[in-house]
């Protein structure tokens, strides 16, 4: 499968069966045990980013690009905290759901903008660019290109999460490949942390903070990089 095909598959999946599945996972309603575990893991990653940004004490002064915003799990609380947020996602349905959640929360468009865009077409300049749980959908070479592109959008900080490629996680992924299930419609790519760090450094970044979220069915490495 080519990189272009990967992007097409991701877009179509999250505009069809994947949308219903992940809307439930990122919601508050009843889900099965696996989905509940993933929900908790994803929320831990979001909470870590929020805690990092809040600890600096200047969220209301920031312009933030939430690249791959999904249903707005990160964008909404950032906008509520006063940040100017530009939130994008490849899926039109995901963006529509995010808009509905923003309206239900009473968040206006004054400091929160939603658009349907893939990562490669994003433009502009932002103090902070955040890209959570997106790189897992793309192979190494394309992920490196995305990091370079996102680096051009961020003036001060870039925050990324990815599924780390270790022996243990590679074995888990291989076992999972034997049981694809009806909802597993996109490939899951693991990335070596050393290569992610190398790509960040090549684009002028230095990793300042890191964290690992690990539940039974969700694992994500989180890196915060600042300009050198």
mmCIF file with all atom_site columns, C-alpha atoms in Angstrom:
data_model
loop_
_atom_site.group_PDB
_atom_site.id
_atom_site.type_symbol
_atom_site.label_atom_id
_atom_site.label_alt_id
_atom_site.label_comp_id
_atom_site.label_asym_id
_atom_site.label_entity_id
_atom_site.label_seq_id
_atom_site.pdbx_PDB_ins_code
_atom_site.Cartn_x
_atom_site.Cartn_y
_atom_site.Cartn_z
_atom_site.occupancy
_atom_site.B_iso_or_equiv
_atom_site.pdbx_formal_charge
_atom_site.auth_seq_id
_atom_site.auth_comp_id
_atom_site.auth_asym_id
_atom_site.auth_atom_id
_atom_site.pdbx_PDB_model_num
ATOM 1   C CA . UNK A 1 1   ? 0.000   0.000   0.000  1.00 0.00 ? 1   UNK A CA 1
ATOM 2   C CA . UNK A 1 2   ? 1.405   3.387   -0.979 1.00 0.00 ? 2   UNK A CA 1
ATOM 3   C CA . UNK A 1 3   ? 1.430   6.467   1.246  1.00 0.00 ? 3   UNK A CA 1
ATOM 4   C CA . UNK A 1 4   ? -1.297  7.997   -0.894 1.00 0.00 ? 4   UNK A CA 1
ATOM 5   C CA . UNK A 1 5   ? -3.398  4.874   -0.502 1.00 0.00 ? 5   UNK A CA 1
ATOM 6   C CA . UNK A 1 6   ? -2.913  4.991   3.269  1.00 0.00 ? 6   UNK A CA 1
ATOM 7   C CA . UNK A 1 7   ? -4.279  8.523   3.384  1.00 0.00 ? 7   UNK A CA 1
ATOM 8   C CA . UNK A 1 8   ? -7.260  7.594   1.234  1.00 0.00 ? 8   UNK A CA 1
ATOM 9   C CA . UNK A 1 9   ? -8.047  4.573   3.387  1.00 0.00 ? 9   UNK A CA 1
ATOM 10  C CA . UNK A 1 10  ? -7.828  6.659   6.568  1.00 0.00 ? 10  UNK A CA 1
ATOM 11  C CA . UNK A 1 11  ? -10.130 9.344   5.162  1.00 0.00 ? 11  UNK A CA 1
ATOM 12  C CA . UNK A 1 12  ? -12.709 6.831   3.949  1.00 0.00 ? 12  UNK A CA 1
ATOM 13  C CA . UNK A 1 13  ? -12.569 4.790   7.157  1.00 0.00 ? 13  UNK A CA 1
ATOM 14  C CA . UNK A 1 14  ? -13.133 7.766   9.460  1.00 0.00 ? 14  UNK A CA 1
ATOM 15  C CA . UNK A 1 15  ? -15.972 8.997   7.267  1.00 0.00 ? 15  UNK A CA 1
ATOM 16  C CA . UNK A 1 16  ? -17.732 5.615   7.418  1.00 0.00 ? 16  UNK A CA 1
ATOM 17  C CA . UNK A 1 17  ? -17.645 2.716   9.907  1.00 0.00 ? 17  UNK A CA 1
ATOM 18  C CA . UNK A 1 18  ? -14.633 4.147   11.721 1.00 0.00 ? 18  UNK A CA 1
ATOM 19  C CA . UNK A 1 19  ? -16.490 7.350   12.529 1.00 0.00 ? 19  UNK A CA 1
ATOM 20  C CA . UNK A 1 20  ? -19.245 5.615   14.472 1.00 0.00 ? 20  UNK A CA 1
ATOM 21  C CA . UNK A 1 21  ? -16.754 3.449   16.352 1.00 0.00 ? 21  UNK A CA 1
ATOM 22  C CA . UNK A 1 22  ? -14.377 6.231   17.365 1.00 0.00 ? 22  UNK A CA 1
ATOM 23  C CA . UNK A 1 23  ? -17.138 8.714   18.122 1.00 0.00 ? 23  UNK A CA 1
ATOM 24  C CA . UNK A 1 24  ? -18.341 6.259   20.770 1.00 0.00 ? 24  UNK A CA 1
ATOM 25  C CA . UNK A 1 25  ? -14.822 5.664   22.051 1.00 0.00 ? 25  UNK A CA 1
ATOM 26  C CA . UNK A 1 26  ? -14.151 9.388   22.388 1.00 0.00 ? 26  UNK A CA 1
ATOM 27  C CA . UNK A 1 27  ? -17.573 9.986   23.928 1.00 0.00 ? 27  UNK A CA 1
ATOM 28  C CA . UNK A 1 28  ? -19.087 9.259   27.321 1.00 0.00 ? 28  UNK A CA 1
ATOM 29  C CA . UNK A 1 29  ? -21.641 6.570   26.485 1.00 0.00 ? 29  UNK A CA 1
ATOM 30  C CA . UNK A 1 30  ? -21.527 2.827   27.040 1.00 0.00 ? 30  UNK A CA 1
ATOM 31  C CA . UNK A 1 31  ? -18.828 0.922   25.144 1.00 0.00 ? 31  UNK A CA 1
ATOM 32  C CA . UNK A 1 32  ? -17.280 -2.527  25.424 1.00 0.00 ? 32  UNK A CA 1
ATOM 33  C CA . UNK A 1 33  ? -14.261 -3.212  27.647 1.00 0.00 ? 33  UNK A CA 1
ATOM 34  C CA . UNK A 1 34  ? -11.695 -2.848  24.873 1.00 0.00 ? 34  UNK A CA 1
ATOM 35  C CA . UNK A 1 35  ? -13.151 0.465   23.699 1.00 0.00 ? 35  UNK A CA 1
ATOM 36  C CA . UNK A 1 36  ? -13.339 1.715   27.291 1.00 0.00 ? 36  UNK A CA 1
ATOM 37  C CA . UNK A 1 37  ? -9.669  0.877   27.764 1.00 0.00 ? 37  UNK A CA 1
ATOM 38  C CA . UNK A 1 38  ? -8.745  2.782   24.587 1.00 0.00 ? 38  UNK A CA 1
ATOM 39  C CA . UNK A 1 39  ? -10.919 5.726   25.695 1.00 0.00 ? 39  UNK A CA 1
ATOM 40  C CA . UNK A 1 40  ? -9.072  5.907   29.006 1.00 0.00 ? 40  UNK A CA 1
ATOM 41  C CA . UNK A 1 41  ? -5.684  5.673   27.314 1.00 0.00 ? 41  UNK A CA 1
ATOM 42  C CA . UNK A 1 42  ? -6.433  8.385   24.787 1.00 0.00 ? 42  UNK A CA 1
ATOM 43  C CA . UNK A 1 43  ? -7.810  10.658  27.494 1.00 0.00 ? 43  UNK A CA 1
ATOM 44  C CA . UNK A 1 44  ? -4.636  10.163  29.538 1.00 0.00 ? 44  UNK A CA 1
ATOM 45  C CA . UNK A 1 45  ? -2.603  11.366  26.565 1.00 0.00 ? 45  UNK A CA 1
ATOM 46  C CA . UNK A 1 46  ? -4.869  14.399  26.109 1.00 0.00 ? 46  UNK A CA 1
ATOM 47  C CA . UNK A 1 47  ? -4.712  15.166  29.845 1.00 0.00 ? 47  UNK A CA 1
ATOM 48  C CA . UNK A 1 48  ? -0.914  15.019  29.800 1.00 0.00 ? 48  UNK A CA 1
ATOM 49  C CA . UNK A 1 49  ? -0.765  17.588  26.994 1.00 0.00 ? 49  UNK A CA 1
ATOM 50  C CA . UNK A 1 50  ? -3.246  19.828  28.790 1.00 0.00 ? 50  UNK A CA 1
ATOM 51  C CA . UNK A 1 51  ? -1.225  19.605  32.003 1.00 0.00 ? 51  UNK A CA 1
ATOM 52  C CA . UNK A 1 52  ? 1.985   20.486  30.158 1.00 0.00 ? 52  UNK A CA 1
ATOM 53  C CA . UNK A 1 53  ? 0.417   23.536  28.542 1.00 0.00 ? 53  UNK A CA 1
ATOM 54  C CA . UNK A 1 54  ? -1.370  24.679  31.689 1.00 0.00 ? 54  UNK A CA 1
ATOM 55  C CA . UNK A 1 55  ? 1.775   24.328  33.790 1.00 0.00 ? 55  UNK A CA 1
ATOM 56  C CA . UNK A 1 56  ? 3.419   27.048  31.694 1.00 0.00 ? 56  UNK A CA 1
ATOM 57  C CA . UNK A 1 57  ? 0.692   29.443  32.802 1.00 0.00 ? 57  UNK A CA 1
ATOM 58  C CA . UNK A 1 58  ? 0.133   31.114  29.423 1.00 0.00 ? 58  UNK A CA 1
ATOM 59  C CA . UNK A 1 59  ? -2.457  29.017  27.576 1.00 0.00 ? 59  UNK A CA 1
ATOM 60  C CA . UNK A 1 60  ? -4.683  32.045  26.948 1.00 0.00 ? 60  UNK A CA 1
ATOM 61  C CA . UNK A 1 61  ? -1.806  33.713  25.081 1.00 0.00 ? 61  UNK A CA 1
ATOM 62  C CA . UNK A 1 62  ? -1.173  30.843  22.668 1.00 0.00 ? 62  UNK A CA 1
ATOM 63  C CA . UNK A 1 63  ? -2.125  30.094  19.088 1.00 0.00 ? 63  UNK A CA 1
ATOM 64  C CA . UNK A 1 64  ? -2.414  26.328  18.721 1.00 0.00 ? 64  UNK A CA 1
ATOM 65  C CA . UNK A 1 65  ? -2.889  24.055  15.730 1.00 0.00 ? 65  UNK A CA 1
ATOM 66  C CA . UNK A 1 66  ? -4.523  20.746  16.673 1.00 0.00 ? 66  UNK A CA 1
ATOM 67  C CA . UNK A 1 67  ? -3.542  18.662  13.653 1.00 0.00 ? 67  UNK A CA 1
ATOM 68  C CA . UNK A 1 68  ? -5.786  15.622  13.503 1.00 0.00 ? 68  UNK A CA 1
ATOM 69  C CA . UNK A 1 69  ? -8.284  16.923  16.051 1.00 0.00 ? 69  UNK A CA 1
ATOM 70  C CA . UNK A 1 70  ? -10.781 14.068  15.811 1.00 0.00 ? 70  UNK A CA 1
ATOM 71  C CA . UNK A 1 71  ? -13.915 14.977  17.761 1.00 0.00 ? 71  UNK A CA 1
ATOM 72  C CA . UNK A 1 72  ? -12.180 17.836  19.575 1.00 0.00 ? 72  UNK A CA 1
ATOM 73  C CA . UNK A 1 73  ? -10.986 16.100  22.743 1.00 0.00 ? 73  UNK A CA 1
ATOM 74  C CA . UNK A 1 74  ? -8.022  18.483  22.985 1.00 0.00 ? 74  UNK A CA 1
ATOM 75  C CA . UNK A 1 75  ? -9.286  21.470  20.991 1.00 0.00 ? 75  UNK A CA 1
ATOM 76  C CA . UNK A 1 76  ? -12.343 22.125  23.135 1.00 0.00 ? 76  UNK A CA 1
ATOM 77  C CA . UNK A 1 77  ? -10.622 22.381  26.537 1.00 0.00 ? 77  UNK A CA 1
ATOM 78  C CA . UNK A 1 78  ? -7.849  24.498  25.016 1.00 0.00 ? 78  UNK A CA 1
ATOM 79  C CA . UNK A 1 79  ? -10.398 26.921  23.558 1.00 0.00 ? 79  UNK A CA 1
ATOM 80  C CA . UNK A 1 80  ? -12.216 26.996  26.890 1.00 0.00 ? 80  UNK A CA 1
ATOM 81  C CA . UNK A 1 81  ? -8.898  27.942  28.514 1.00 0.00 ? 81  UNK A CA 1
ATOM 82  C CA . UNK A 1 82  ? -8.617  30.930  26.168 1.00 0.00 ? 82  UNK A CA 1
ATOM 83  C CA . UNK A 1 83  ? -6.199  29.697  23.511 1.00 0.00 ? 83  UNK A CA 1
ATOM 84  C CA . UNK A 1 84  ? -6.746  30.549  19.840 1.00 0.00 ? 84  UNK A CA 1
ATOM 85  C CA . UNK A 1 85  ? -7.197  27.077  18.340 1.00 0.00 ? 85  UNK A CA 1
ATOM 86  C CA . UNK A 1 86  ? -7.112  25.997  14.697 1.00 0.00 ? 86  UNK A CA 1
ATOM 87  C CA . UNK A 1 87  ? -8.368  22.404  14.610 1.00 0.00 ? 87  UNK A CA 1
ATOM 88  C CA . UNK A 1 88  ? -8.192  20.208  11.534 1.00 0.00 ? 88  UNK A CA 1
ATOM 89  C CA . UNK A 1 89  ? -8.969  16.618  10.625 1.00 0.00 ? 89  UNK A CA 1
ATOM 90  C CA . UNK A 1 90  ? -8.946  14.559  7.461  1.00 0.00 ? 90  UNK A CA 1
ATOM 91  C CA . UNK A 1 91  ? -12.462 13.304  8.223  1.00 0.00 ? 91  UNK A CA 1
ATOM 92  C CA . UNK A 1 92  ? -15.423 15.547  7.451  1.00 0.00 ? 92  UNK A CA 1
ATOM 93  C CA . UNK A 1 93  ? -17.602 13.562  9.842  1.00 0.00 ? 93  UNK A CA 1
ATOM 94  C CA . UNK A 1 94  ? -15.103 13.916  12.687 1.00 0.00 ? 94  UNK A CA 1
ATOM 95  C CA . UNK A 1 95  ? -14.973 17.675  12.172 1.00 0.00 ? 95  UNK A CA 1
ATOM 96  C CA . UNK A 1 96  ? -18.766 17.797  12.108 1.00 0.00 ? 96  UNK A CA 1
ATOM 97  C CA . UNK A 1 97  ? -18.932 15.940  15.411 1.00 0.00 ? 97  UNK A CA 1
ATOM 98  C CA . UNK A 1 98  ? -16.314 18.267  16.917 1.00 0.00 ? 98  UNK A CA 1
ATOM 99  C CA . UNK A 1 99  ? -18.356 21.292  15.877 1.00 0.00 ? 99  UNK A CA 1
ATOM 100 C CA . UNK A 1 100 ? -21.468 19.828  17.489 1.00 0.00 ? 100 UNK A CA 1
ATOM 101 C CA . UNK A 1 101 ? -19.587 19.191  20.721 1.00 0.00 ? 101 UNK A CA 1
ATOM 102 C CA . UNK A 1 102 ? -18.232 22.725  20.705 1.00 0.00 ? 102 UNK A CA 1
ATOM 103 C CA . UNK A 1 103 ? -21.730 24.138  20.264 1.00 0.00 ? 103 UNK A CA 1
ATOM 104 C CA . UNK A 1 104 ? -23.071 21.932  23.071 1.00 0.00 ? 104 UNK A CA 1
ATOM 105 C CA . UNK A 1 105 ? -20.286 23.218  25.323 1.00 0.00 ? 105 UNK A CA 1
ATOM 106 C CA . UNK A 1 106 ? -21.099 26.828  24.453 1.00 0.00 ? 106 UNK A CA 1
ATOM 107 C CA . UNK A 1 107 ? -17.767 27.426  22.700 1.00 0.00 ? 107 UNK A CA 1
ATOM 108 C CA . UNK A 1 108 ? -18.060 29.988  19.920 1.00 0.00 ? 108 UNK A CA 1
ATOM 109 C CA . UNK A 1 109 ? -15.967 30.523  16.816 1.00 0.00 ? 109 UNK A CA 1
ATOM 110 C CA . UNK A 1 110 ? -14.123 33.520  18.270 1.00 0.00 ? 110 UNK A CA 1
ATOM 111 C CA . UNK A 1 111 ? -11.158 31.388  19.297 1.00 0.00 ? 111 UNK A CA 1
ATOM 112 C CA . UNK A 1 112 ? -11.949 27.970  17.789 1.00 0.00 ? 112 UNK A CA 1
ATOM 113 C CA . UNK A 1 113 ? -11.858 27.179  14.064 1.00 0.00 ? 113 UNK A CA 1
ATOM 114 C CA . UNK A 1 114 ? -12.544 23.739  12.603 1.00 0.00 ? 114 UNK A CA 1
ATOM 115 C CA . UNK A 1 115 ? -11.538 22.728  9.065  1.00 0.00 ? 115 UNK A CA 1
ATOM 116 C CA . UNK A 1 116 ? -11.410 19.541  7.010  1.00 0.00 ? 116 UNK A CA 1
ATOM 117 C CA . UNK A 1 117 ? -7.780  19.161  5.920  1.00 0.00 ? 117 UNK A CA 1
ATOM 118 C CA . UNK A 1 118 ? -5.096  16.508  5.832  1.00 0.00 ? 118 UNK A CA 1
ATOM 119 C CA . UNK A 1 119 ? -1.763  17.204  7.501  1.00 0.00 ? 119 UNK A CA 1
ATOM 120 C CA . UNK A 1 120 ? 0.085   17.903  4.277  1.00 0.00 ? 120 UNK A CA 1
ATOM 121 C CA . UNK A 1 121 ? -2.227  20.754  3.280  1.00 0.00 ? 121 UNK A CA 1
ATOM 122 C CA . UNK A 1 122 ? -2.079  22.609  6.598  1.00 0.00 ? 122 UNK A CA 1
ATOM 123 C CA . UNK A 1 123 ? -0.597  26.095  6.434  1.00 0.00 ? 123 UNK A CA 1
ATOM 124 C CA . UNK A 1 124 ? -0.038  29.099  8.664  1.00 0.00 ? 124 UNK A CA 1
ATOM 125 C CA . UNK A 1 125 ? 2.063   29.842  11.716 1.00 0.00 ? 125 UNK A CA 1
ATOM 126 C CA . UNK A 1 126 ? 1.227   28.786  15.271 1.00 0.00 ? 126 UNK A CA 1
ATOM 127 C CA . UNK A 1 127 ? 3.030   29.049  18.584 1.00 0.00 ? 127 UNK A CA 1
ATOM 128 C CA . UNK A 1 128 ? 2.304   25.364  19.262 1.00 0.00 ? 128 UNK A CA 1
ATOM 129 C CA . UNK A 1 129 ? 1.398   22.512  16.931 1.00 0.00 ? 129 UNK A CA 1
ATOM 130 C CA . UNK A 1 130 ? -0.030  19.323  18.432 1.00 0.00 ? 130 UNK A CA 1
ATOM 131 C CA . UNK A 1 131 ? -0.514  16.051  16.544 1.00 0.00 ? 131 UNK A CA 1
ATOM 132 C CA . UNK A 1 132 ? -1.919  13.231  18.679 1.00 0.00 ? 132 UNK A CA 1
ATOM 133 C CA . UNK A 1 133 ? -2.574  9.615   17.664 1.00 0.00 ? 133 UNK A CA 1
ATOM 134 C CA . UNK A 1 134 ? -2.207  10.354  13.950 1.00 0.00 ? 134 UNK A CA 1
ATOM 135 C CA . UNK A 1 135 ? 1.220   9.006   12.984 1.00 0.00 ? 135 UNK A CA 1
ATOM 136 C CA . UNK A 1 136 ? 0.061   5.459   13.746 1.00 0.00 ? 136 UNK A CA 1
ATOM 137 C CA . UNK A 1 137 ? -1.876  5.557   10.463 1.00 0.00 ? 137 UNK A CA 1
ATOM 138 C CA . UNK A 1 138 ? 1.169   6.301   8.291  1.00 0.00 ? 138 UNK A CA 1
ATOM 139 C CA . UNK A 1 139 ? 4.439   4.473   7.446  1.00 0.00 ? 139 UNK A CA 1
ATOM 140 C CA . UNK A 1 140 ? 7.818   5.710   8.595  1.00 0.00 ? 140 UNK A CA 1
ATOM 141 C CA . UNK A 1 141 ? 8.843   7.674   5.516  1.00 0.00 ? 141 UNK A CA 1
ATOM 142 C CA . UNK A 1 142 ? 5.567   9.558   5.309  1.00 0.00 ? 142 UNK A CA 1
ATOM 143 C CA . UNK A 1 143 ? 5.592   10.180  9.059  1.00 0.00 ? 143 UNK A CA 1
ATOM 144 C CA . UNK A 1 144 ? 9.016   11.795  8.725  1.00 0.00 ? 144 UNK A CA 1
ATOM 145 C CA . UNK A 1 145 ? 7.675   14.064  5.993  1.00 0.00 ? 145 UNK A CA 1
ATOM 146 C CA . UNK A 1 146 ? 4.748   15.038  8.188  1.00 0.00 ? 146 UNK A CA 1
ATOM 147 C CA . UNK A 1 147 ? 7.088   15.966  11.033 1.00 0.00 ? 147 UNK A CA 1
ATOM 148 C CA . UNK A 1 148 ? 9.056   18.191  8.666  1.00 0.00 ? 148 UNK A CA 1
ATOM 149 C CA . UNK A 1 149 ? 5.869   19.862  7.442  1.00 0.00 ? 149 UNK A CA 1
ATOM 150 C CA . UNK A 1 150 ? 4.442   20.371  10.927 1.00 0.00 ? 150 UNK A CA 1
ATOM 151 C CA . UNK A 1 151 ? 7.800   21.836  11.962 1.00 0.00 ? 151 UNK A CA 1
ATOM 152 C CA . UNK A 1 152 ? 7.315   24.601  9.407  1.00 0.00 ? 152 UNK A CA 1
ATOM 153 C CA . UNK A 1 153 ? 3.985   25.524  11.015 1.00 0.00 ? 153 UNK A CA 1
ATOM 154 C CA . UNK A 1 154 ? 5.208   25.746  14.615 1.00 0.00 ? 154 UNK A CA 1
ATOM 155 C CA . UNK A 1 155 ? 7.217   28.746  15.802 1.00 0.00 ? 155 UNK A CA 1
ATOM 156 C CA . UNK A 1 156 ? 7.944   27.565  19.360 1.00 0.00 ? 156 UNK A CA 1
ATOM 157 C CA . UNK A 1 157 ? 6.716   24.073  20.172 1.00 0.00 ? 157 UNK A CA 1
ATOM 158 C CA . UNK A 1 158 ? 5.737   20.785  18.536 1.00 0.00 ? 158 UNK A CA 1
ATOM 159 C CA . UNK A 1 159 ? 3.977   18.002  20.466 1.00 0.00 ? 159 UNK A CA 1
ATOM 160 C CA . UNK A 1 160 ? 3.652   14.544  18.896 1.00 0.00 ? 160 UNK A CA 1
ATOM 161 C CA . UNK A 1 161 ? 2.377   11.157  19.972 1.00 0.00 ? 161 UNK A CA 1
ATOM 162 C CA . UNK A 1 162 ? 3.120   7.858   18.269 1.00 0.00 ? 162 UNK A CA 1
ATOM 163 C CA . UNK A 1 163 ? 3.004   4.126   18.901 1.00 0.00 ? 163 UNK A CA 1
ATOM 164 C CA . UNK A 1 164 ? 6.601   3.179   19.776 1.00 0.00 ? 164 UNK A CA 1
ATOM 165 C CA . UNK A 1 165 ? 8.240   0.327   17.913 1.00 0.00 ? 165 UNK A CA 1
ATOM 166 C CA . UNK A 1 166 ? 9.633   -2.042  20.516 1.00 0.00 ? 166 UNK A CA 1
ATOM 167 C CA . UNK A 1 167 ? 9.950   -5.818  20.512 1.00 0.00 ? 167 UNK A CA 1
ATOM 168 C CA . UNK A 1 168 ? 7.021   -6.202  22.899 1.00 0.00 ? 168 UNK A CA 1
ATOM 169 C CA . UNK A 1 169 ? 4.668   -3.901  20.999 1.00 0.00 ? 169 UNK A CA 1
ATOM 170 C CA . UNK A 1 170 ? 5.731   -5.397  17.674 1.00 0.00 ? 170 UNK A CA 1
ATOM 171 C CA . UNK A 1 171 ? 4.748   -8.836  18.961 1.00 0.00 ? 171 UNK A CA 1
ATOM 172 C CA . UNK A 1 172 ? 1.399   -7.526  20.196 1.00 0.00 ? 172 UNK A CA 1
ATOM 173 C CA . UNK A 1 173 ? 0.766   -5.950  16.808 1.00 0.00 ? 173 UNK A CA 1
ATOM 174 C CA . UNK A 1 174 ? 1.674   -9.181  15.023 1.00 0.00 ? 174 UNK A CA 1
ATOM 175 C CA . UNK A 1 175 ? -0.720  -11.152 17.206 1.00 0.00 ? 175 UNK A CA 1
ATOM 176 C CA . UNK A 1 176 ? -3.404  -8.563  16.526 1.00 0.00 ? 176 UNK A CA 1
ATOM 177 C CA . UNK A 1 177 ? -2.886  -8.958  12.786 1.00 0.00 ? 177 UNK A CA 1
ATOM 178 C CA . UNK A 1 178 ? -4.234  -12.507 13.061 1.00 0.00 ? 178 UNK A CA 1
ATOM 179 C CA . UNK A 1 179 ? -7.521  -11.154 14.401 1.00 0.00 ? 179 UNK A CA 1
ATOM 180 C CA . UNK A 1 180 ? -8.336  -8.187  12.156 1.00 0.00 ? 180 UNK A CA 1
ATOM 181 C CA . UNK A 1 181 ? -12.004 -7.859  13.097 1.00 0.00 ? 181 UNK A CA 1
ATOM 182 C CA . UNK A 1 182 ? -14.580 -5.850  11.146 1.00 0.00 ? 182 UNK A CA 1
ATOM 183 C CA . UNK A 1 183 ? -13.477 -2.449  12.501 1.00 0.00 ? 183 UNK A CA 1
ATOM 184 C CA . UNK A 1 184 ? -9.757  -2.821  11.812 1.00 0.00 ? 184 UNK A CA 1
ATOM 185 C CA . UNK A 1 185 ? -9.784  -1.116  8.415  1.00 0.00 ? 185 UNK A CA 1
ATOM 186 C CA . UNK A 1 186 ? -6.528  0.861   8.611  1.00 0.00 ? 186 UNK A CA 1
ATOM 187 C CA . UNK A 1 187 ? -2.981  -0.293  9.126  1.00 0.00 ? 187 UNK A CA 1
ATOM 188 C CA . UNK A 1 188 ? -1.287  0.446   12.424 1.00 0.00 ? 188 UNK A CA 1
ATOM 189 C CA . UNK A 1 189 ? 2.317   1.602   12.026 1.00 0.00 ? 189 UNK A CA 1
ATOM 190 C CA . UNK A 1 190 ? 4.804   1.557   14.881 1.00 0.00 ? 190 UNK A CA 1
ATOM 191 C CA . UNK A 1 191 ? 7.680   4.057   14.869 1.00 0.00 ? 191 UNK A CA 1
ATOM 192 C CA . UNK A 1 192 ? 11.105  3.881   16.468 1.00 0.00 ? 192 UNK A CA 1
ATOM 193 C CA . UNK A 1 193 ? 11.480  6.670   18.988 1.00 0.00 ? 193 UNK A CA 1
ATOM 194 C CA . UNK A 1 194 ? 15.094  7.272   17.951 1.00 0.00 ? 194 UNK A CA 1
ATOM 195 C CA . UNK A 1 195 ? 13.959  8.033   14.398 1.00 0.00 ? 195 UNK A CA 1
ATOM 196 C CA . UNK A 1 196 ? 11.210  10.388  15.588 1.00 0.00 ? 196 UNK A CA 1
ATOM 197 C CA . UNK A 1 197 ? 13.735  12.238  17.766 1.00 0.00 ? 197 UNK A CA 1
ATOM 198 C CA . UNK A 1 198 ? 16.217  12.346  14.878 1.00 0.00 ? 198 UNK A CA 1
ATOM 199 C CA . UNK A 1 199 ? 13.551  13.854  12.613 1.00 0.00 ? 199 UNK A CA 1
ATOM 200 C CA . UNK A 1 200 ? 12.726  16.473  15.248 1.00 0.00 ? 200 UNK A CA 1
ATOM 201 C CA . UNK A 1 201 ? 16.379  17.391  15.711 1.00 0.00 ? 201 UNK A CA 1
ATOM 202 C CA . UNK A 1 202 ? 16.893  17.639  11.951 1.00 0.00 ? 202 UNK A CA 1
ATOM 203 C CA . UNK A 1 203 ? 14.151  20.283  11.919 1.00 0.00 ? 203 UNK A CA 1
ATOM 204 C CA . UNK A 1 204 ? 15.656  22.340  14.737 1.00 0.00 ? 204 UNK A CA 1
ATOM 205 C CA . UNK A 1 205 ? 13.822  20.862  17.734 1.00 0.00 ? 205 UNK A CA 1
ATOM 206 C CA . UNK A 1 206 ? 14.992  19.679  21.142 1.00 0.00 ? 206 UNK A CA 1
ATOM 207 C CA . UNK A 1 207 ? 12.848  17.282  23.165 1.00 0.00 ? 207 UNK A CA 1
ATOM 208 C CA . UNK A 1 208 ? 12.004  18.884  26.513 1.00 0.00 ? 208 UNK A CA 1
ATOM 209 C CA . UNK A 1 209 ? 9.330   16.643  28.021 1.00 0.00 ? 209 UNK A CA 1
ATOM 210 C CA . UNK A 1 210 ? 8.157   13.113  27.329 1.00 0.00 ? 210 UNK A CA 1
ATOM 211 C CA . UNK A 1 211 ? 5.562   10.719  28.664 1.00 0.00 ? 211 UNK A CA 1
ATOM 212 C CA . UNK A 1 212 ? 4.256   7.228   28.023 1.00 0.00 ? 212 UNK A CA 1
ATOM 213 C CA . UNK A 1 213 ? 0.614   6.199   28.167 1.00 0.00 ? 213 UNK A CA 1
ATOM 214 C CA . UNK A 1 214 ? 0.132   2.466   28.490 1.00 0.00 ? 214 UNK A CA 1
ATOM 215 C CA . UNK A 1 215 ? -3.104  0.612   29.065 1.00 0.00 ? 215 UNK A CA 1
ATOM 216 C CA . UNK A 1 216 ? -4.038  -2.895  28.014 1.00 0.00 ? 216 UNK A CA 1
ATOM 217 C CA . UNK A 1 217 ? -5.029  -1.953  24.467 1.00 0.00 ? 217 UNK A CA 1
ATOM 218 C CA . UNK A 1 218 ? -3.585  1.537   24.060 1.00 0.00 ? 218 UNK A CA 1
ATOM 219 C CA . UNK A 1 219 ? 0.042   2.620   24.078 1.00 0.00 ? 219 UNK A CA 1
ATOM 220 C CA . UNK A 1 220 ? 1.363   5.984   23.011 1.00 0.00 ? 220 UNK A CA 1
ATOM 221 C CA . UNK A 1 221 ? 4.682   7.801   23.384 1.00 0.00 ? 221 UNK A CA 1
ATOM 222 C CA . UNK A 1 222 ? 4.362   11.572  23.775 1.00 0.00 ? 222 UNK A CA 1
ATOM 223 C CA . UNK A 1 223 ? 7.141   14.058  23.020 1.00 0.00 ? 223 UNK A CA 1
ATOM 224 C CA . UNK A 1 224 ? 7.224   17.827  23.514 1.00 0.00 ? 224 UNK A CA 1
ATOM 225 C CA . UNK A 1 225 ? 9.896   19.540  21.415 1.00 0.00 ? 225 UNK A CA 1
ATOM 226 C CA . UNK A 1 226 ? 10.979  23.160  21.629 1.00 0.00 ? 226 UNK A CA 1
ATOM 227 C CA . UNK A 1 227 ? 12.957  25.287  19.209 1.00 0.00 ? 227 UNK A CA 1
ATOM 228 C CA . UNK A 1 228 ? 16.692  25.213  19.818 1.00 0.00 ? 228 UNK A CA 1
#
